[in-house]
Amino acid sequence: MTHDQLELSNDELLSTTRAVRKRLDLDRPVSMEVIKECLELAVQAPTGSNSQNWQFVFVTDPDKKKKIGELYRQAFSLYREMPMAIHKLHSDSEDKDLKNSQERSASSADYLGENMGKVPAMMIPCITGRTDNEEGNNVLAQTALYGSIIPAAWSFMLAARARGIGTAWTTLHLMHEKEIADLLGIPYDEFMQIALIPIAYTKGTNFKAAYRPEIENVMHINHW
Ligand SMILES: Cc1cc2nc3c(=O)[nH]c(=O)nc-3n(C[C@H](O)[C@H](O)[C@H](O)COP(=O)(O)O)c2cc1C
């Protein structure tokens, strides 16, 4: 069975797949069937040398979610004080729209910091190999690894959004990567975790495109 999808054009899907945090419906279950449907689409993504060296761990067990949520909360409170924290970045920008959007994101991130453990499901995409050992310690190896998992995870997030399910890319749990690997039985020496993605139906389905500065600021044609 294919699950119902929202009426979104391709461009709407691409421009409204936001980091959803406050609007995650923590009370509505997400079935493993709809998760599988999104994963079927996700594994159509590209991988270096067509390696398909990925694994996707889904967590729905309440005790495990609670433990991961607590580790995420601890990591988030450390991150909050760091200079690159979302709360500090762009805080003195003259671009008011950018400043406002950053403040909203920071408040949303605080909310997820407190509630990660309560989401109906979590996804941890993993890739074979590690970037923190000798083999992975060069740019080519690193980009090959990240580039072989991030497109799939993002496709999962797009497929979820198309079905009224919200997600958010998060990484702070990686401060406790080993502990979480042990909790979930992930072979830490062989597989690197890439993200911790909460999965929940969204409260309402209407999301707007985010504010972004003009693309002329980031676009180069023929020369930097
Ligand atoms: C590499 C990466 C790491 C991120 N880590 C976190 C995180 O740990 N916690 C969090 O709440 N959001 C995290 N985010 C989400 C960003 O804060 C979010 O994408 C950004 O504020 C823009 O919001 P938008 O995706 O809705 O446009 C991360 C995003 C990326 C791409």
PDB file of N, CA and C and ligand atoms in Angstrom, residues 18-19 21 72 86 105 109 112 169-172 210 212, ligand 1:
ATOM      1  N   ARG A  18      11.583  21.541   5.788  1.00  0.00           N
ATOM      2  CA  ARG A  18      12.265  22.301   6.832  1.00  0.00           C
ATOM      3  C   ARG A  18      12.768  21.386   7.947  1.00  0.00           C
ATOM      4  N   ALA A  19      13.636  21.955   8.802  1.00  0.00           N
ATOM      5  CA  ALA A  19      13.986  21.294  10.056  1.00  0.00           C
ATOM      6  C   ALA A  19      12.770  21.488  10.974  1.00  0.00           C
ATOM      7  N   ARG A  21      10.703  20.969  14.317  1.00  0.00           N
ATOM      8  CA  ARG A  21      10.978  20.625  15.723  1.00  0.00           C
ATOM      9  C   ARG A  21       9.729  20.883  16.568  1.00  0.00           C
ATOM     10  N   TYR A  72      21.191  13.349  23.993  1.00  0.00           N
ATOM     11  CA  TYR A  72      21.062  14.497  23.089  1.00  0.00           C
ATOM     12  C   TYR A  72      20.897  15.786  23.910  1.00  0.00           C
ATOM     13  N   ILE A  86      23.836  27.871  17.218  1.00  0.00           N
ATOM     14  CA  ILE A  86      22.825  28.581  16.429  1.00  0.00           C
ATOM     15  C   ILE A  86      22.366  29.853  17.154  1.00  0.00           C
ATOM     16  N   SER A 105      15.043  29.664  14.652  1.00  0.00           N
ATOM     17  CA  SER A 105      15.666  28.333  14.606  1.00  0.00           C
ATOM     18  C   SER A 105      16.255  27.967  15.974  1.00  0.00           C
ATOM     19  N   ALA A 109      15.363  24.798  18.122  1.00  0.00           N
ATOM     20  CA  ALA A 109      16.396  23.822  18.499  1.00  0.00           C
ATOM     21  C   ALA A 109      16.362  23.555  20.007  1.00  0.00           C
ATOM     22  N   LEU A 112      13.650  21.032  20.684  1.00  0.00           N
ATOM     23  CA  LEU A 112      14.024  19.657  20.351  1.00  0.00           C
ATOM     24  C   LEU A 112      15.036  19.125  21.371  1.00  0.00           C
ATOM     25  N   TRP A 169      17.466  17.390  10.558  1.00  0.00           N
ATOM     26  CA  TRP A 169      18.835  16.860  10.567  1.00  0.00           C
ATOM     27  C   TRP A 169      19.461  17.248  11.895  1.00  0.00           C
ATOM     28  N   THR A 170      19.922  16.332  12.700  1.00  0.00           N
ATOM     29  CA  THR A 170      20.666  16.707  13.908  1.00  0.00           C
ATOM     30  C   THR A 170      21.917  15.839  14.016  1.00  0.00           C
ATOM     31  N   THR A 171      22.913  16.383  14.707  1.00  0.00           N
ATOM     32  CA  THR A 171      24.196  15.677  14.793  1.00  0.00           C
ATOM     33  C   THR A 171      24.774  15.649  16.210  1.00  0.00           C
ATOM     34  N   LEU A 172      24.167  16.413  17.130  1.00  0.00           N
ATOM     35  CA  LEU A 172      24.823  16.577  18.434  1.00  0.00           C
ATOM     36  C   LEU A 172      24.945  15.287  19.233  1.00  0.00           C
ATOM     37  N   ALA A 210      12.205  28.845   3.473  1.00  0.00           N
ATOM     38  CA  ALA A 210      12.971  29.578   4.483  1.00  0.00           C
ATOM     39  C   ALA A 210      13.591  30.830   3.879  1.00  0.00           C
ATOM     40  N   ARG A 212      16.523  32.885   2.751  1.00  0.00           N
ATOM     41  CA  ARG A 212      17.927  32.692   2.379  1.00  0.00           C
ATOM     42  C   ARG A 212      18.401  33.962   1.686  1.00  0.00           C
TER      43      ARG A 212
HETATM   44  C1  LIG B   1      25.119  19.195   9.415  1.00  0.00           C
HETATM   45  C2  LIG B   1      23.895  19.678  10.160  1.00  0.00           C
HETATM   46  C3  LIG B   1      23.836  19.490  11.531  1.00  0.00           C
HETATM   47  C4  LIG B   1      22.710  19.904  12.244  1.00  0.00           C
HETATM   48  N1  LIG B   1      22.638  19.640  13.580  1.00  0.00           N
HETATM   49  C5  LIG B   1      21.534  20.002  14.270  1.00  0.00           C
HETATM   50  C6  LIG B   1      21.377  19.634  15.625  1.00  0.00           C
HETATM   51  O1  LIG B   1      22.206  18.906  16.198  1.00  0.00           O
HETATM   52  N2  LIG B   1      20.252  20.040  16.258  1.00  0.00           N
HETATM   53  C7  LIG B   1      19.269  20.753  15.632  1.00  0.00           C
HETATM   54  O2  LIG B   1      18.261  21.075  16.274  1.00  0.00           O
HETATM   55  N3  LIG B   1      19.377  21.093  14.337  1.00  0.00           N
HETATM   56  C8  LIG B   1      20.479  20.723  13.645  1.00  0.00           C
HETATM   57  N4  LIG B   1      20.563  21.023  12.309  1.00  0.00           N
HETATM   58  C9  LIG B   1      19.441  21.718  11.635  1.00  0.00           C
HETATM   59  C10 LIG B   1      19.789  23.153  11.287  1.00  0.00           C
HETATM   60  O3  LIG B   1      19.843  23.924  12.452  1.00  0.00           O
HETATM   61  C11 LIG B   1      18.699  23.680  10.326  1.00  0.00           C
HETATM   62  O4  LIG B   1      18.743  22.935   9.128  1.00  0.00           O
HETATM   63  C12 LIG B   1      18.909  25.147  10.026  1.00  0.00           C
HETATM   64  O5  LIG B   1      18.631  25.905  11.173  1.00  0.00           O
HETATM   65  C13 LIG B   1      18.053  25.655   8.893  1.00  0.00           C
HETATM   66  O6  LIG B   1      16.702  25.370   9.117  1.00  0.00           O
HETATM   67  P1  LIG B   1      15.854  24.782   7.911  1.00  0.00           P
HETATM   68  O7  LIG B   1      16.475  23.431   7.593  1.00  0.00           O
HETATM   69  O8  LIG B   1      14.455  24.648   8.386  1.00  0.00           O
HETATM   70  O9  LIG B   1      16.008  25.721   6.779  1.00  0.00           O
HETATM   71  C14 LIG B   1      21.657  20.566  11.572  1.00  0.00           C
HETATM   72  C15 LIG B   1      21.715  20.727  10.181  1.00  0.00           C
HETATM   73  C16 LIG B   1      22.805  20.261   9.475  1.00  0.00           C
HETATM   74  C17 LIG B   1      22.820  20.409   7.975  1.00  0.00           C
END
